[in-house]
Amino acid sequence: MNQNNTINIRAIRNKKSIKKDLSLQPKNIHDQYYQESDDSEDEKILSKIGRLQTKKYKDKEFIGYDENLNKIQKKKQFQDTIDEFINKTENKDWWRVVRDELNNQDVVLNDKQLQLLDRIRTGKTAIKLADDYYFEHEDFNQFDLLSSYNPKRRFLPSKWERIKINKLVQGIKLGRIVLNPPQKVEKMCDIWENVAEDQVLSKYLPARIPASKAQLPSNVASYNPPEEYLFTEQEKQQWLQTDPEDREIPFIPQKFKHLRNVPSSEQLTKDLFNRCLDLYLAPRIRRKKLMMKSTDFLPEIPKPEELKPFPTKLNFEFGQIDTTKSGQVKQISISQDGQLLGVCYEFAIAFFDTKTSKCLYTKWQSEDKQFLGLDFSSSGLICILQSNGFIILNSYIDKRQHSNVEDGEQANKQIPKNSNNVFEWNFELDDNVFQQLLEVKMPYDPLYVQFHSKSDYIVSTQPHTHVKSHCILVHSISKSSTSIPFQNMKASTEVQQTIFHPTKPELYIMTNKNIFIYSLTKQQLMKKLLAGNQQNSTIAIHPYGDNLIVGSNDQKVCWFDLDMGKTPFKKMSYHKNGVRRVIFHKTYPLFASCSDDGTINIFHCRISTDLNQAPVILPLKVLKQKKKESVMDVAFHPTQPWIYSASKEGVVSLWT
């Protein structure tokens, strides 16, 4: 080895020898390394965009600007993978090409650059230094960097392995662990064995599936067919022009005098091939085919006879009063015990006995005022709407039913007379039947009224009021006061009807488009129902309180399930004109709707206590008036499956 060009390894430990040997190297060794350096510092950059991201020029036709502020146009690349594949097949050095995005050009790597990349990937220095100054140690990982000795426990047998081995030995002795278990050998059967062949086939082989039978030839395929089966020239041309798949007969019928004159079939090979395909594609599994009709998928609907009792025919008509004086019917209502039927005319109120249809009492009104409606309470009070207020009548002699009226009279005496109160309460206690007990005066006309289930509160609806907050009022009889629950009501809100919930302290407000559920205890809006009608006209709540129906002037009846959502569960369009009234029966699963087309629709509604089952709604019967008069109002009997109706001309009918 030349001492002038190499470094003695032993001399590395001696600093003096290192200096001495270094002095022997040529002076221009560093210049030699700089000349062979691969540093790209001196490479020229065409695009002078600085640190700006190249994504800015992604959708443009140039990649930046040069030092003279001229645009550098992009070079065309491959349009798709096909062009790229063709370029790879034609160019053998395609794997050396590297894309330079900054300068928009392709750089071809030489062997020296590839060697440099290989050294970087293997963890070596980029440039191989001179052997005199550098040496690589291949087995560097064999040296232990830790100076501590291995502990004694690494040379002793493991205690936990001994416990595990003892458990395995004990399991083998007790038979829990079986070494080399015997393999299950499948039992083979000889299907060609003559002895007990039927038993073997039935025991080990699947059930035999017979092959599909070939279609037998008909009279058309005969060598001497009848004359009517032979083709004419027109039929022959039509057969040749049609596709082979659309032909009814796969051949042209021919007639021969003798059987020996019949030539060989040209389609014999094709027919045999199709037959082999039929056998090859035959099903290997026998499936049970269910013969079902489309009607079998529909739910079972019970017959109307199974859903009785419900009203089906006209029983009788109540005696009419003088319609020239009374006017048309506004509303009808029935008492909670079903003994009294109240009919509200424009200028009269008539009470009938439901058992005898006799008119028990008639109250007339002056010509300058009108009656607008009525309602019965559970305690026997009768609320009658009239112009500028309402009055309360007595229907029973027993005073114990009207204790809240007496409390209201005492509360009214404590109110100072000079107070500026818009609502005036006047008490006139009388024990006689159908005598006035109370009168409340208001500056506007109420159109709808309803008693609370406890008979102490009354809610009245006044759509046409100058003060918008007074369109809904709640009156307390025992306190002789009127409250305004909605002080800040929008001017665009048009309230049509307001009712109480049968069991909960909630108020249902029906407008032209929507239904709002308001909590009286929390004094906040709970839910808003979207009916989707042009104009709502009437509303009714199921006795359970979880469902309600809404009628509209556009001939629709909407059923809402409060547990399902804000939209109607079902929409029914059985009327030809606007719906006047919808009602629920209190004891039977029935509800009804009446319309201006002179019909009354009776429906069956079954509501399950299971929340997973939807309500069942079925139409039962259509009751029609004799003269097709408009039905103004209907009312169910509280205990019997009867319904009362009132026509526009004042005819009150009972349907049973």
mmCIF file of C-alpha atoms in Angstrom, residues 250-386:
data_model
loop_
_atom_site.group_PDB
_atom_site.id
_atom_site.type_symbol
_atom_site.label_atom_id
_atom_site.label_comp_id
_atom_site.label_asym_id
_atom_site.label_seq_id
_atom_site.Cartn_x
_atom_site.Cartn_y
_atom_site.Cartn_z
ATOM 1 C CA PRO A 250 -88.764 -22.017 -35.681
ATOM 2 C CA PHE A 251 -89.216 -23.608 -39.134
ATOM 3 C CA ILE A 252 -91.299 -23.366 -42.293
ATOM 4 C CA PRO A 253 -93.926 -26.156 -42.499
ATOM 5 C CA GLN A 254 -93.507 -28.409 -45.539
ATOM 6 C CA LYS A 255 -95.646 -31.163 -47.001
ATOM 7 C CA PHE A 256 -94.256 -34.455 -48.287
ATOM 8 C CA LYS A 257 -96.108 -37.309 -49.880
ATOM 9 C CA HIS A 258 -94.148 -40.073 -48.174
ATOM 10 C CA LEU A 259 -92.076 -40.220 -45.009
ATOM 11 C CA ARG A 260 -89.085 -41.478 -46.981
ATOM 12 C CA ASN A 261 -89.095 -38.231 -48.936
ATOM 13 C CA VAL A 262 -88.365 -36.163 -45.802
ATOM 14 C CA PRO A 263 -84.730 -34.892 -45.907
ATOM 15 C CA SER A 264 -82.489 -34.522 -42.885
ATOM 16 C CA SER A 265 -83.126 -31.479 -40.731
ATOM 17 C CA GLU A 266 -80.714 -28.591 -41.117
ATOM 18 C CA GLN A 267 -81.308 -27.483 -37.508
ATOM 19 C CA LEU A 268 -80.754 -30.925 -35.939
ATOM 20 C CA THR A 269 -77.372 -30.002 -34.449
ATOM 21 C CA LYS A 270 -78.701 -26.692 -33.145
ATOM 22 C CA ASP A 271 -81.759 -28.344 -31.564
ATOM 23 C CA LEU A 272 -79.583 -30.919 -29.813
ATOM 24 C CA PHE A 273 -77.294 -28.166 -28.541
ATOM 25 C CA ASN A 274 -80.227 -26.181 -27.139
ATOM 26 C CA ARG A 275 -81.517 -29.326 -25.457
ATOM 27 C CA CYS A 276 -78.125 -29.850 -23.813
ATOM 28 C CA LEU A 277 -78.217 -26.262 -22.615
ATOM 29 C CA ASP A 278 -81.630 -26.834 -21.087
ATOM 30 C CA LEU A 279 -80.322 -29.850 -19.191
ATOM 31 C CA TYR A 280 -77.142 -28.036 -18.162
ATOM 32 C CA LEU A 281 -78.990 -24.979 -16.884
ATOM 33 C CA ALA A 282 -81.700 -26.961 -15.132
ATOM 34 C CA PRO A 283 -82.112 -26.055 -11.420
ATOM 35 C CA ARG A 284 -80.351 -28.314 -8.933
ATOM 36 C CA ILE A 285 -82.444 -27.180 -5.965
ATOM 37 C CA ARG A 286 -86.152 -27.647 -5.579
ATOM 38 C CA ARG A 287 -87.664 -24.472 -4.178
ATOM 39 C CA LYS A 288 -91.132 -24.087 -2.815
ATOM 40 C CA LYS A 289 -93.017 -21.585 -4.890
ATOM 41 C CA LEU A 290 -95.496 -19.381 -3.079
ATOM 42 C CA MET A 291 -98.572 -18.662 -5.113
ATOM 43 C CA MET A 292 -99.574 -15.238 -3.819
ATOM 44 C CA LYS A 293 -101.700 -12.506 -5.293
ATOM 45 C CA SER A 294 -101.151 -8.784 -5.073
ATOM 46 C CA THR A 295 -104.153 -8.506 -2.767
ATOM 47 C CA ASP A 296 -102.461 -10.800 -0.236
ATOM 48 C CA PHE A 297 -99.964 -8.067 0.641
ATOM 49 C CA LEU A 298 -102.697 -5.624 1.665
ATOM 50 C CA PRO A 299 -103.642 -5.461 5.344
ATOM 51 C CA GLU A 300 -106.742 -7.259 6.445
ATOM 52 C CA ILE A 301 -109.596 -4.772 6.636
ATOM 53 C CA PRO A 302 -112.587 -5.858 8.703
ATOM 54 C CA LYS A 303 -116.029 -5.674 7.201
ATOM 55 C CA PRO A 304 -118.356 -2.862 8.299
ATOM 56 C CA GLU A 305 -120.726 -5.429 9.855
ATOM 57 C CA GLU A 306 -117.942 -6.461 12.239
ATOM 58 C CA LEU A 307 -117.445 -2.859 13.418
ATOM 59 C CA LYS A 308 -121.009 -2.236 14.538
ATOM 60 C CA PRO A 309 -122.633 -0.448 16.303
ATOM 61 C CA PHE A 310 -122.586 2.830 14.375
ATOM 62 C CA PRO A 311 -125.375 5.025 12.927
ATOM 63 C CA THR A 312 -126.667 3.752 9.609
ATOM 64 C CA LYS A 313 -130.184 5.184 9.004
ATOM 65 C CA LEU A 314 -132.496 8.067 9.847
ATOM 66 C CA ASN A 315 -134.635 7.382 12.925
ATOM 67 C CA PHE A 316 -136.810 10.485 13.259
ATOM 68 C CA GLU A 317 -136.793 14.265 12.998
ATOM 69 C CA PHE A 318 -137.405 16.630 15.889
ATOM 70 C CA GLY A 319 -140.331 19.015 15.884
ATOM 71 C CA GLN A 320 -139.495 22.299 14.214
ATOM 72 C CA ILE A 321 -140.195 25.728 15.578
ATOM 73 C CA ASP A 322 -141.195 28.679 13.445
ATOM 74 C CA THR A 323 -138.211 28.983 11.082
ATOM 75 C CA THR A 324 -139.422 32.329 9.738
ATOM 76 C CA LYS A 325 -138.743 33.839 13.149
ATOM 77 C CA SER A 326 -135.880 31.676 14.392
ATOM 78 C CA GLY A 327 -133.634 31.771 11.293
ATOM 79 C CA GLN A 328 -131.108 29.127 10.281
ATOM 80 C CA VAL A 329 -129.308 26.772 12.669
ATOM 81 C CA LYS A 330 -125.961 27.912 14.075
ATOM 82 C CA GLN A 331 -124.934 25.055 16.345
ATOM 83 C CA ILE A 332 -126.265 22.044 18.282
ATOM 84 C CA SER A 333 -124.987 20.529 21.517
ATOM 85 C CA ILE A 334 -126.028 17.708 23.852
ATOM 86 C CA SER A 335 -125.745 17.463 27.634
ATOM 87 C CA GLN A 336 -123.239 15.184 29.340
ATOM 88 C CA ASP A 337 -125.960 12.724 30.449
ATOM 89 C CA GLY A 338 -127.641 12.721 27.036
ATOM 90 C CA GLN A 339 -131.060 13.952 28.233
ATOM 91 C CA LEU A 340 -131.106 17.434 26.661
ATOM 92 C CA LEU A 341 -130.395 18.497 23.111
ATOM 93 C CA GLY A 342 -129.788 22.213 22.587
ATOM 94 C CA VAL A 343 -130.318 23.788 19.172
ATOM 95 C CA CYS A 344 -129.062 27.318 18.547
ATOM 96 C CA TYR A 345 -130.900 29.315 15.880
ATOM 97 C CA GLU A 346 -130.182 32.882 14.874
ATOM 98 C CA PHE A 347 -132.983 34.337 17.000
ATOM 99 C CA ALA A 348 -133.964 31.408 19.281
ATOM 100 C CA ILE A 349 -132.575 28.681 21.534
ATOM 101 C CA ALA A 350 -134.589 25.431 21.782
ATOM 102 C CA PHE A 351 -134.045 22.522 24.200
ATOM 103 C CA PHE A 352 -135.443 19.086 23.303
ATOM 104 C CA ASP A 353 -135.869 15.908 25.315
ATOM 105 C CA THR A 354 -133.809 13.211 23.543
ATOM 106 C CA LYS A 355 -136.169 10.412 24.622
ATOM 107 C CA THR A 356 -139.478 11.969 23.586
ATOM 108 C CA SER A 357 -138.227 14.606 21.069
ATOM 109 C CA LYS A 358 -140.420 17.132 22.877
ATOM 110 C CA CYS A 359 -139.402 20.793 22.995
ATOM 111 C CA LEU A 360 -138.988 21.633 26.717
ATOM 112 C CA TYR A 361 -137.987 25.283 26.524
ATOM 113 C CA THR A 362 -137.482 27.989 23.903
ATOM 114 C CA LYS A 363 -135.676 31.265 24.471
ATOM 115 C CA TRP A 364 -136.229 34.030 21.911
ATOM 116 C CA GLN A 365 -133.935 36.888 21.060
ATOM 117 C CA SER A 366 -134.718 40.402 19.924
ATOM 118 C CA GLU A 367 -134.200 41.351 16.294
ATOM 119 C CA ASP A 368 -131.212 43.608 17.004
ATOM 120 C CA LYS A 369 -129.250 40.717 18.572
ATOM 121 C CA GLN A 370 -128.465 37.164 17.526
ATOM 122 C CA PHE A 371 -127.544 33.873 19.161
ATOM 123 C CA LEU A 372 -124.164 32.572 17.975
ATOM 124 C CA GLY A 373 -123.686 29.184 19.697
ATOM 125 C CA LEU A 374 -123.997 27.117 22.875
ATOM 126 C CA ASP A 375 -122.215 24.473 24.941
ATOM 127 C CA PHE A 376 -123.042 22.183 27.901
ATOM 128 C CA SER A 377 -120.761 21.725 30.911
ATOM 129 C CA SER A 378 -120.270 18.537 32.899
ATOM 130 C CA SER A 379 -122.139 20.076 35.881
ATOM 131 C CA GLY A 380 -125.234 21.011 33.891
ATOM 132 C CA LEU A 381 -124.553 24.648 33.047
ATOM 133 C CA ILE A 382 -125.465 25.954 29.598
ATOM 134 C CA CYS A 383 -123.367 28.686 27.987
ATOM 135 C CA ILE A 384 -125.159 30.565 25.190
ATOM 136 C CA LEU A 385 -123.285 32.961 22.931
ATOM 137 C CA GLN A 386 -125.012 36.105 21.807
#
